[in-house]
mmCIF file of C-alpha atoms in Angstrom:
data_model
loop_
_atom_site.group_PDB
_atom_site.id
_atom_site.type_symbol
_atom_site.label_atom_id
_atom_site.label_comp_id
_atom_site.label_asym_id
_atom_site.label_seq_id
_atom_site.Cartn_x
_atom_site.Cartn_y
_atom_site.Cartn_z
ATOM 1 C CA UNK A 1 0.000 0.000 0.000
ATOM 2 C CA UNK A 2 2.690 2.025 0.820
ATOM 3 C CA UNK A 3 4.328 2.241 -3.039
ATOM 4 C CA UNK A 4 0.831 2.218 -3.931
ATOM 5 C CA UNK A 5 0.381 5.448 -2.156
ATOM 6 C CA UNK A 6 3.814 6.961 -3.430
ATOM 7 C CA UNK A 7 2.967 6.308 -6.794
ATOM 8 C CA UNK A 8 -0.585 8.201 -6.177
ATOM 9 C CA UNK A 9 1.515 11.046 -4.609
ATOM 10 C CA UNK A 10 3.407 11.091 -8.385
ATOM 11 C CA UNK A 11 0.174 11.166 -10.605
ATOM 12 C CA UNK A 12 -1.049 13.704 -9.203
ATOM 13 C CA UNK A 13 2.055 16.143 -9.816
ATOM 14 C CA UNK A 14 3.900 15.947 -6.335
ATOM 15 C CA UNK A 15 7.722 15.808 -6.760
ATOM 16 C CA UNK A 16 10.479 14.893 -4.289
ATOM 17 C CA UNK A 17 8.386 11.646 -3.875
ATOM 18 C CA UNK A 18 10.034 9.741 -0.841
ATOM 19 C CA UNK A 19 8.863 6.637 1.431
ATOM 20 C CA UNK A 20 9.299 6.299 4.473
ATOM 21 C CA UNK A 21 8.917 10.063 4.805
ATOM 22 C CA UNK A 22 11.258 12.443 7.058
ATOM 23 C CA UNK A 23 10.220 11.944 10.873
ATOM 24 C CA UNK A 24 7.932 14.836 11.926
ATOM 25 C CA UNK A 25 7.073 15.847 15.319
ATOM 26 C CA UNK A 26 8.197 12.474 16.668
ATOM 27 C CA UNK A 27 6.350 10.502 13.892
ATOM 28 C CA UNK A 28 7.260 9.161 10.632
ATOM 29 C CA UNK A 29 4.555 8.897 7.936
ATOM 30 C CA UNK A 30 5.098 6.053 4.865
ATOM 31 C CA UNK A 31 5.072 8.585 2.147
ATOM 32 C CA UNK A 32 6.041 12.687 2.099
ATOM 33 C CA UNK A 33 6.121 14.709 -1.105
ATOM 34 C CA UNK A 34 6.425 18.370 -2.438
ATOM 35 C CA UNK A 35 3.780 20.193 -3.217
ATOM 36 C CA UNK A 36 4.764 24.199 -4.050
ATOM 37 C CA UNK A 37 6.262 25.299 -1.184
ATOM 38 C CA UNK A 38 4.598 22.766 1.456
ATOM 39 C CA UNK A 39 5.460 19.081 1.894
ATOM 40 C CA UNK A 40 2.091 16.796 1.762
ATOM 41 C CA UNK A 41 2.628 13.592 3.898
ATOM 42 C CA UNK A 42 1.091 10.314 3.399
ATOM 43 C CA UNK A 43 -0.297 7.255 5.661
ATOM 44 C CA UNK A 44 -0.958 3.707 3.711
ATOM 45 C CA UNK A 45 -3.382 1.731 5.831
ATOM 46 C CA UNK A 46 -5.406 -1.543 5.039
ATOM 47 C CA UNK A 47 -9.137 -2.250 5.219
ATOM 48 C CA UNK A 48 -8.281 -4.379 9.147
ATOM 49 C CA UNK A 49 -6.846 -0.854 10.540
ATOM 50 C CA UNK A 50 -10.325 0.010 10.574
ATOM 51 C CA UNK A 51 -11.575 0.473 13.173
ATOM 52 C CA UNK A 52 -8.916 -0.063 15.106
ATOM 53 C CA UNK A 53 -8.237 2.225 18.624
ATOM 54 C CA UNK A 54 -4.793 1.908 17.694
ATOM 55 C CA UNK A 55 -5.327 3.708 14.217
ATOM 56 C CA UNK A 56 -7.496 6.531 15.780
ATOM 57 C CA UNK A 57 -4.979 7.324 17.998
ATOM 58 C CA UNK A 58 -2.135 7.316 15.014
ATOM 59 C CA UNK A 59 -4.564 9.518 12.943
ATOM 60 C CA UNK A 60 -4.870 11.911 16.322
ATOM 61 C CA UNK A 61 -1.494 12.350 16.397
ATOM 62 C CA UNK A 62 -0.724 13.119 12.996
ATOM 63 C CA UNK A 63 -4.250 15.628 12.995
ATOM 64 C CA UNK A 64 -2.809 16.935 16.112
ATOM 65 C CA UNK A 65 1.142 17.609 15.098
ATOM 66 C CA UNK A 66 0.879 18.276 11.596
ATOM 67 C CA UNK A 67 0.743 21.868 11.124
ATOM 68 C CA UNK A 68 -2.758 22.984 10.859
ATOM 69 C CA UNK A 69 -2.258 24.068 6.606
ATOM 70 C CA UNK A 70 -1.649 20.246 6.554
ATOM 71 C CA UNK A 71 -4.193 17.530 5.232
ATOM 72 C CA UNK A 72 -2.434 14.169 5.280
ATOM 73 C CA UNK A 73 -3.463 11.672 2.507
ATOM 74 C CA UNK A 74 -4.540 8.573 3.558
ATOM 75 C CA UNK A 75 -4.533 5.498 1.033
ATOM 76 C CA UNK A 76 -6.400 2.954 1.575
ATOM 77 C CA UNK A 77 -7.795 -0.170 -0.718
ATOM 78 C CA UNK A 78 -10.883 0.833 -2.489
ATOM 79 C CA UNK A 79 -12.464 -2.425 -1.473
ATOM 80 C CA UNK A 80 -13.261 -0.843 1.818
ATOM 81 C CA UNK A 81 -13.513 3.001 0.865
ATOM 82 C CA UNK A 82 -17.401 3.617 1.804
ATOM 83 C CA UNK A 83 -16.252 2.145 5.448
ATOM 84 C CA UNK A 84 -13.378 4.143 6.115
ATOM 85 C CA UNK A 85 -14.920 7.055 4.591
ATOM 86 C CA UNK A 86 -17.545 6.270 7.626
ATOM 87 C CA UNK A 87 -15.067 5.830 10.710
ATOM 88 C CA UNK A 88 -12.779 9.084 9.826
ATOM 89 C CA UNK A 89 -16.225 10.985 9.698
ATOM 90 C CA UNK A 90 -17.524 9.415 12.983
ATOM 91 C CA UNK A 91 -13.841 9.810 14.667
ATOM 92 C CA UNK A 92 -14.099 14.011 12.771
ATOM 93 C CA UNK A 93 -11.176 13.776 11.322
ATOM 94 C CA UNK A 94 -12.840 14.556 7.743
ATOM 95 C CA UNK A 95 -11.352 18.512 7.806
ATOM 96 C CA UNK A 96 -7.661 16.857 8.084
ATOM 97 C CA UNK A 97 -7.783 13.849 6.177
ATOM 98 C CA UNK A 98 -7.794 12.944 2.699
ATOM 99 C CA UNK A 99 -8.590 10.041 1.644
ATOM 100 C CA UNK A 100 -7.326 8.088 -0.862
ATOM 101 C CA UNK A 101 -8.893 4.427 -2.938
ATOM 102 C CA UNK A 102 -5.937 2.752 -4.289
#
């Protein structure tokens, strides 16, 4: 998922495509990226993550140390889209996250 994500991040324009990403504020995301002048950051996750304590509480720390200009992309298989799209609206991350079918 992760290449599968960092090829994504490449479609859609992003250069400096690199996985795993830099560490930022203690964590390190699978996939960061250029965008302009702002670096987009990227979290692969699969359809059993969902809906998983363990994954709220990664997504809650990236919402919560990411600056607040950031979204972070999450990819995820498509199989399982609609249901994911459901938990990350009941957990209200929805503002922060984008997500991602791959």
């Amino acid at each position: 998922m992760r290449e599968a994500l960092a090829a994504w991040f490449t479609t859609q324009g992003l250069s400096n495509v690199k996985t795993p990403a830099d560490p930022v504020a203690d964590m390190v995301p699978d996939v960061q990226a250029d965008y302009f002048a702002k670096i987009v950051y990227g979290e692969a996750k699969l359809c059993g993550d969902f809906p998983s304590q363990d994954t709220k509480e990664q997504l809650l720390n990236y919402c919560g140390g990411l600056p607040s200009e950031y979204k972070l992309v999450l990819g995820i298989p498509k199989a399982c889209e609609p249901a994911v799209q459901r938990v990350v609206a009941e957990w209200g991350f929805t503002h922060r996250i984008q997500l991602v079918g791959l």
